[in-house]
Amino acid sequence: MLSKLKTLETQVREELDRVASITDLEALQIRFLGRKGELTQCLRELSTIPPEERPLVGQEANRLKGILEGLFKQKKEVFLGKGKTVLTRYDWSLPGRKTFQGRKHPITQTMDKICDIFSRLNFEMVEGPEVELDYYNFEALNMPADHPARDMQDTFYISDTLLLRTQTSPLQVRVMEKNPPPLQVIAPGKVFRRDSDISHSPMFHQVEGFMVGEDISFGDLKGILTFFVHQMFGEDIPLRFRPSFFPFTEPSAEVDMGCVICRGSGCRLCSQTGWLEILGSGMIDPEVYRMVGYDPDQVTGFAFGMGVERIAMLRYGIDDIRMFFENDQRFLRQF
Ligand code: DAH
C-alpha cells in the first residue's frame, strides 16, 4: 500500500508538469482527488489492510492528500496568473517551429497582373454581382430565351429570372446602360458553370474588357490584345486571330497564342497544333448598343473575355485546374 501511494505521488507530479490548461487541471484533480478519485479509493481501502499497519498507512495517505491539494492549488494560481513564478521545464535545444509567410493565391496574382496591364492602358476597373439577372447574363447580350448559344454555358439557375453569372460579359451591359461613351473598362470576377474535370471548375474567374467610343476598329482590338499577351507572356509570343462566333459580338474572333511549351512545333499541351486558345473577343454587336440605349450608328467598340485559371495554368505550367481550389499548402507555397 505504501508503494502504491508513492507511485501515485510520482504520477500526479508528472501529469501536473504536463498539464496545459485550467480545464485539464480540473479534470486531473477530479481524477486523483475527486469523490471517486484514485487517492480517495486508496483511503477507502484502508479497512482491508491488517489493523497494525493502518495507522502508518493512514498517516501517509493523509499526508499525501495534503501535498497534492497544495500542488493543485499552486498550479491553479499559475493559470489564473496569481502564482509566484514557477519554473517550467523547457528544452531549449529543441529547434523552433517554422512559420510561413502568407502570400497571394496564384489566381489572385494572375488577376492582379492582368488588371495591372490594362490599367496602364487607362482601363477602369468595375465589379458586378455574382448572382445575376437572366436579363444581363443572356437577354441583353443578344441571347434571348431559347437562343441556342445558351447551351454553350451550363447555367446554375436560381429561378426563372435569376442565375449565377456564367460570364463577366453582363458588366458590358451594366456599365454601358449607366454611362455614356467613350468607355474603357475591365471587369474581373468569379463566374459559375455546371462543369467539372481537369480543365473545368464549377467556379472560376474571368476578366472582361471593352472599349467603346467613336471610330474604334478591329485594329484597336488587335493592338490592345497583342500588347496584353506580350506583357503577360513575353514579347516574342506570336498571336493569331481566328474567326469565331459570340452572340454579342460581330465579327467575333478567338485569340490563340503560340504554345508556351513547344514554341510552335507541336506538343501535348497544344494538341500538336502549336497554338493555345486564350480568349474570346469581337466588335460589340449593334443589338447590344440598342439594348443599352446607345446609337449603333454613332458608337463602335470591341469587347473581350478571358479565363484567369487558363492563363494562370499556362503561366505556371499547371495541368489540372482543381489544384487551385484544393488549398494544398505544398502547392500554394510555390507561388
Ligand atoms: N463571355 C464569353 C465566354 O464566357 C467570352 C467572351 C467572348 C467575352 C467574346 C467577350 C467577347 O467580351 O467579346 O465564353
Coordinates of C-alpha atoms and ligand atoms in Angstrom, one line a residue:
M1 CA 0.0 0.0 0.0
L2 CA 2.8 2.4 0.9
S3 CA 4.5 1.8 -2.5
K4 CA 1.2 2.3 -4.2
L5 CA 0.9 5.7 -2.6
K6 CA 4.5 6.5 -3.7
T7 CA 3.7 5.6 -7.3
L8 CA 0.5 7.7 -7.2
E9 CA 2.5 10.7 -6.0
T10 CA 5.1 10.4 -8.8
Q11 CA 2.3 10.0 -11.3
V12 CA 0.4 13.1 -10.1
R13 CA 3.6 15.2 -10.2
E14 CA 4.4 14.1 -13.7
E15 CA 1.0 14.8 -15.0
L16 CA 0.9 18.2 -13.3
D17 CA 4.0 19.1 -15.1
R18 CA 2.4 18.4 -18.5
V19 CA -1.0 20.0 -17.8
A20 CA -1.6 22.9 -20.3
S21 CA -4.9 24.4 -19.3
I22 CA -7.1 25.0 -16.4
T23 CA -9.7 22.6 -17.7
D24 CA -7.2 19.9 -17.9
L25 CA -6.0 20.7 -14.4
E26 CA -9.5 20.4 -13.0
A27 CA -10.1 17.1 -14.8
L28 CA -6.8 15.9 -13.3
Q29 CA -7.8 16.9 -9.8
I30 CA -11.1 15.1 -10.1
R31 CA -9.2 12.0 -11.4
F32 CA -7.0 11.8 -8.3
L33 CA -8.7 13.7 -5.5
G34 CA -12.4 13.6 -6.5
R35 CA -15.0 11.5 -4.7
K36 CA -14.2 8.5 -6.9
G37 CA -10.6 9.6 -7.4
E38 CA -7.6 7.3 -7.1
L39 CA -6.3 8.6 -3.8
T40 CA -9.8 8.6 -2.3
Q41 CA -10.1 5.0 -3.4
C42 CA -6.9 4.2 -1.5
L43 CA -8.2 5.8 1.7
R44 CA -11.3 3.6 1.4
E45 CA -9.2 0.5 1.0
L46 CA -7.6 1.2 4.4
S47 CA -10.2 -1.0 6.1
T48 CA -9.0 -4.0 4.1
I49 CA -5.4 -4.0 5.4
P50 CA -4.2 -5.6 8.6
P51 CA -5.1 -3.4 11.7
E52 CA -1.5 -3.0 12.8
E53 CA -0.5 -1.4 9.5
R54 CA -3.4 1.0 9.4
P55 CA -2.0 3.9 11.4
L56 CA 1.1 4.3 9.4
V57 CA -0.5 3.9 6.0
G58 CA -3.4 6.2 7.1
Q59 CA -0.9 8.8 8.2
E60 CA 1.0 8.5 4.9
A61 CA -2.2 8.7 2.8
N62 CA -3.4 11.8 4.6
R63 CA 0.0 13.5 4.3
L64 CA 0.0 12.8 0.5
K65 CA -3.5 14.2 0.2
G66 CA -2.3 17.4 1.8
I67 CA 0.7 17.7 -0.5
L68 CA -1.4 17.0 -3.6
E69 CA -4.0 19.5 -2.7
G70 CA -1.3 22.1 -2.2
L71 CA 0.2 21.3 -5.6
F72 CA -3.1 21.6 -7.4
K73 CA -3.8 24.9 -5.7
Q74 CA -0.4 26.2 -6.7
K75 CA -0.8 25.1 -10.3
K76 CA -4.2 26.7 -10.5
E77 CA -2.9 30.0 -9.3
V78 CA -0.3 29.9 -12.1
F79 CA -3.1 29.5 -14.6
L80 CA -5.0 32.3 -13.1
G81 CA -1.9 34.5 -13.2
K82 CA -1.7 34.9 -9.5
G83 CA 1.0 32.5 -8.6
K84 CA 4.6 33.1 -7.9
T85 CA 6.8 32.4 -10.8
V86 CA 7.3 28.7 -11.1
L87 CA 10.0 27.3 -13.3
T88 CA 8.6 25.2 -16.1
R89 CA 11.0 22.8 -17.6
Y90 CA 11.8 23.8 -21.2
D91 CA 14.1 22.0 -23.6
W92 CA 16.0 25.0 -25.0
S93 CA 17.8 22.8 -27.5
L94 CA 14.6 21.9 -29.5
P95 CA 14.5 23.5 -32.9
G96 CA 11.9 26.3 -33.3
R97 CA 8.7 25.8 -35.2
K98 CA 8.9 27.3 -38.7
T99 CA 6.2 29.8 -39.7
F100 CA 5.5 30.5 -43.3
Q101 CA 4.8 33.9 -44.7
G102 CA 1.3 34.2 -46.3
R103 CA 1.1 35.3 -49.9
K104 CA -1.5 35.9 -52.6
H105 CA -3.2 32.9 -54.2
P106 CA -1.8 32.3 -57.8
I107 CA -5.2 33.2 -59.2
T108 CA -5.2 36.5 -57.4
Q109 CA -1.7 37.1 -58.5
T110 CA -2.6 36.4 -62.2
M111 CA -5.7 38.5 -61.9
D112 CA -3.7 41.4 -60.4
K113 CA -1.2 41.2 -63.2
I114 CA -4.0 41.2 -65.9
C115 CA -5.7 44.2 -64.3
D116 CA -2.4 46.0 -63.9
I117 CA -1.6 45.7 -67.6
F118 CA -5.0 47.1 -68.6
S119 CA -4.9 49.8 -66.1
R120 CA -1.6 51.0 -67.6
L121 CA -3.7 51.4 -70.8
N122 CA -6.1 53.6 -68.9
F123 CA -8.9 50.9 -68.5
E124 CA -11.0 51.5 -65.4
M125 CA -11.9 48.5 -63.2
V126 CA -15.5 47.7 -62.2
E127 CA -17.2 44.8 -60.4
G128 CA -20.7 43.4 -60.6
P129 CA -23.0 40.9 -58.9
E130 CA -22.3 37.1 -59.0
V131 CA -26.0 36.4 -58.6
E132 CA -27.2 38.0 -61.8
L133 CA -30.4 38.5 -63.7
D134 CA -31.0 36.4 -66.7
Y135 CA -31.5 39.7 -68.5
Y136 CA -27.9 40.9 -68.0
N137 CA -26.3 37.5 -68.4
F138 CA -28.1 36.5 -71.6
E139 CA -31.0 38.6 -72.8
A140 CA -29.3 41.9 -73.2
L141 CA -26.3 40.2 -74.7
N142 CA -28.4 39.2 -77.7
M143 CA -29.2 35.8 -76.3
P144 CA -33.0 35.7 -75.8
A145 CA -34.7 32.8 -74.2
D146 CA -34.3 29.6 -76.3
H147 CA -31.3 31.0 -78.1
P148 CA -29.1 28.0 -79.0
A149 CA -25.9 29.8 -77.8
R150 CA -27.2 29.5 -74.2
D151 CA -26.4 25.8 -74.5
M152 CA -22.7 26.6 -74.5
Q153 CA -22.9 27.7 -70.9
D154 CA -24.2 25.2 -68.4
T155 CA -26.0 27.5 -66.1
F156 CA -26.9 27.3 -62.4
Y157 CA -30.4 28.8 -62.3
I158 CA -31.8 30.1 -59.1
S159 CA -35.2 30.9 -60.5
D160 CA -36.6 31.6 -64.0
T161 CA -35.1 35.1 -63.9
L162 CA -32.1 34.7 -61.5
L163 CA -28.9 32.8 -62.0
L164 CA -25.2 32.6 -61.1
R165 CA -23.5 34.5 -63.8
T166 CA -21.8 32.3 -66.4
Q167 CA -19.6 35.1 -67.7
T168 CA -18.4 38.6 -66.8
S169 CA -19.9 39.9 -70.1
P170 CA -23.1 41.2 -68.2
L171 CA -20.8 44.0 -67.0
Q172 CA -20.7 45.4 -70.5
V173 CA -24.5 46.0 -70.3
R174 CA -24.5 47.2 -66.7
V175 CA -21.8 49.7 -67.3
M176 CA -23.0 51.0 -70.7
E177 CA -26.6 51.5 -69.6
K178 CA -25.4 53.8 -66.8
N179 CA -22.6 55.6 -68.6
P180 CA -22.3 57.4 -71.9
P181 CA -19.4 56.6 -74.3
P182 CA -16.4 56.8 -74.5
L183 CA -15.6 54.0 -72.1
Q184 CA -12.6 51.7 -71.4
V185 CA -13.4 49.2 -68.8
I186 CA -12.2 45.9 -67.3
A187 CA -14.3 43.7 -65.1
P188 CA -12.6 40.8 -63.1
G189 CA -14.7 38.4 -61.1
K190 CA -16.0 34.9 -60.3
V191 CA -18.2 33.0 -62.8
F192 CA -20.1 29.7 -62.4
R193 CA -20.9 26.8 -64.7
R194 CA -22.1 23.3 -64.2
D195 CA -18.9 21.6 -65.3
S196 CA -16.1 19.9 -63.5
D197 CA -13.0 18.0 -64.8
I198 CA -9.2 18.6 -65.1
S199 CA -9.8 21.7 -67.2
H200 CA -13.2 22.9 -65.8
S201 CA -14.2 24.0 -62.4
P202 CA -17.8 24.9 -61.4
M203 CA -16.5 28.3 -60.1
F204 CA -13.7 30.1 -62.0
H205 CA -12.6 33.6 -62.8
Q206 CA -12.8 35.8 -65.9
V207 CA -11.7 39.2 -66.8
E208 CA -13.9 41.0 -69.2
G209 CA -12.8 44.1 -71.0
F210 CA -14.3 46.5 -73.5
M211 CA -13.7 49.8 -75.2
V212 CA -16.4 51.9 -76.9
G213 CA -16.4 55.3 -78.5
E214 CA -16.0 56.8 -81.9
D215 CA -14.2 55.0 -84.7
I216 CA -12.8 52.2 -82.6
S217 CA -11.8 49.5 -85.0
F218 CA -10.8 45.9 -85.2
G219 CA -7.3 47.2 -85.5
D220 CA -7.6 48.7 -82.0
L221 CA -8.8 45.3 -80.7
K222 CA -5.8 43.6 -82.3
G223 CA -3.4 46.2 -81.0
I224 CA -4.6 46.1 -77.4
L225 CA -4.8 42.4 -77.1
T226 CA -1.4 41.9 -78.7
F227 CA 0.1 44.4 -76.2
F228 CA -1.6 42.4 -73.4
V229 CA -0.3 39.0 -74.5
H230 CA 3.2 40.3 -75.0
Q231 CA 3.2 41.9 -71.5
M232 CA 1.8 38.7 -69.9
F233 CA 3.8 36.1 -71.7
G234 CA 6.7 37.8 -73.4
E235 CA 7.4 40.0 -76.5
D236 CA 8.3 37.0 -78.7
I237 CA 5.0 35.2 -78.4
P238 CA 3.1 35.1 -81.8
L239 CA -0.7 35.7 -81.9
R240 CA -3.4 34.5 -84.2
F241 CA -7.0 35.9 -84.5
R242 CA -9.3 33.1 -85.6
P243 CA -12.9 33.8 -86.7
S244 CA -15.5 32.6 -84.2
F245 CA -19.0 33.3 -83.0
F246 CA -20.4 35.0 -79.9
P247 CA -24.0 36.4 -80.0
F248 CA -22.9 39.8 -78.6
T249 CA -20.0 40.5 -81.0
E250 CA -19.9 40.8 -84.8
P251 CA -17.4 39.9 -86.2
S252 CA -16.1 37.6 -83.4
A253 CA -12.6 36.2 -83.0
E254 CA -10.9 33.8 -80.7
V255 CA -7.3 34.7 -79.9
D256 CA -4.6 32.0 -79.9
M257 CA -1.1 32.5 -78.9
G258 CA 2.0 30.4 -79.8
C259 CA 2.4 27.4 -77.4
V260 CA 4.5 28.4 -74.4
I261 CA 5.9 24.8 -74.1
C262 CA 6.9 23.8 -77.6
R263 CA 7.1 27.3 -79.2
G264 CA 5.0 26.2 -82.2
S265 CA 6.5 22.8 -83.1
G266 CA 3.6 20.8 -81.6
C267 CA 3.2 19.1 -78.2
R268 CA 0.6 17.5 -75.9
L269 CA -0.4 20.8 -74.3
C270 CA -1.4 22.4 -77.7
S271 CA -2.7 19.1 -79.1
Q272 CA 0.1 19.2 -81.7
T273 CA -1.2 22.5 -83.2
G274 CA 1.5 24.8 -81.9
W275 CA -1.3 27.2 -80.7
L276 CA -3.2 27.8 -77.5
E277 CA -6.6 29.5 -77.3
I278 CA -6.6 32.2 -74.6
L279 CA -9.5 34.5 -75.1
G280 CA -12.7 35.4 -76.9
S281 CA -13.3 38.8 -78.5
G282 CA -15.0 40.8 -81.1
M283 CA -16.6 44.0 -82.2
I284 CA -19.7 44.7 -80.0
D285 CA -22.9 43.8 -81.8
P286 CA -25.3 46.7 -82.7
E287 CA -28.0 44.8 -80.9
V288 CA -26.2 45.2 -77.6
Y289 CA -25.9 49.0 -78.2
R290 CA -29.7 49.2 -78.8
M291 CA -30.3 47.3 -75.5
V292 CA -28.3 49.9 -73.5
G293 CA -29.7 52.9 -75.4
Y294 CA -26.6 53.7 -77.5
D295 CA -27.0 54.7 -81.1
P296 CA -25.3 51.9 -83.1
D297 CA -24.6 54.4 -85.9
Q298 CA -22.6 56.6 -83.6
V299 CA -20.7 54.1 -81.4
T300 CA -18.3 51.4 -82.2
G301 CA -16.1 49.3 -79.9
F302 CA -14.8 45.9 -79.1
A303 CA -15.0 43.5 -76.2
F304 CA -13.0 40.5 -74.9
G305 CA -13.2 38.0 -72.2
M306 CA -10.6 35.6 -70.8
G307 CA -10.4 32.8 -68.2
V308 CA -8.0 33.6 -65.5
E309 CA -7.4 30.0 -64.5
R310 CA -6.4 29.1 -68.0
I311 CA -3.9 32.0 -68.2
A312 CA -2.5 31.0 -64.8
M313 CA -2.1 27.4 -65.9
L314 CA -0.2 28.5 -68.9
R315 CA 1.9 31.0 -66.9
Y316 CA 2.9 28.5 -64.3
G317 CA 2.8 25.2 -66.3
I318 CA -0.1 23.7 -64.2
D319 CA -2.1 20.9 -65.9
D320 CA -5.0 20.4 -63.5
I321 CA -7.4 23.3 -62.7
R322 CA -8.5 21.6 -59.5
M323 CA -5.1 22.3 -57.9
F324 CA -6.1 25.9 -57.5
F325 CA -9.0 25.1 -55.2
E326 CA -7.7 22.3 -53.1
N327 CA -5.8 24.6 -50.7
D328 CA -2.8 22.2 -50.5
Q329 CA -0.1 24.2 -48.8
R330 CA 2.6 22.4 -50.7
F331 CA 1.1 23.6 -53.9
L332 CA 0.3 27.2 -52.8
R333 CA 3.8 27.8 -51.3
Q334 CA 5.4 27.6 -54.7
F335 CA 4.0 30.9 -55.8
Ligands
DAH1 N1 -18.2 35.7 -72.4 C1 -17.5 34.7 -73.2 C2 -17.4 33.4 -72.6 O1 -17.5 33.3 -71.4 C3 -16.1 35.2 -73.6 C4 -16.2 36.5 -74.4 C5 -16.1 36.3 -75.8 C6 -16.3 37.7 -73.9 C7 -16.2 37.4 -76.7 C8 -16.3 38.8 -74.7 C9 -16.3 38.7 -76.1 O2 -16.4 40.1 -74.3 O3 -16.3 39.7 -76.9 O4 -17.3 32.4 -73.2

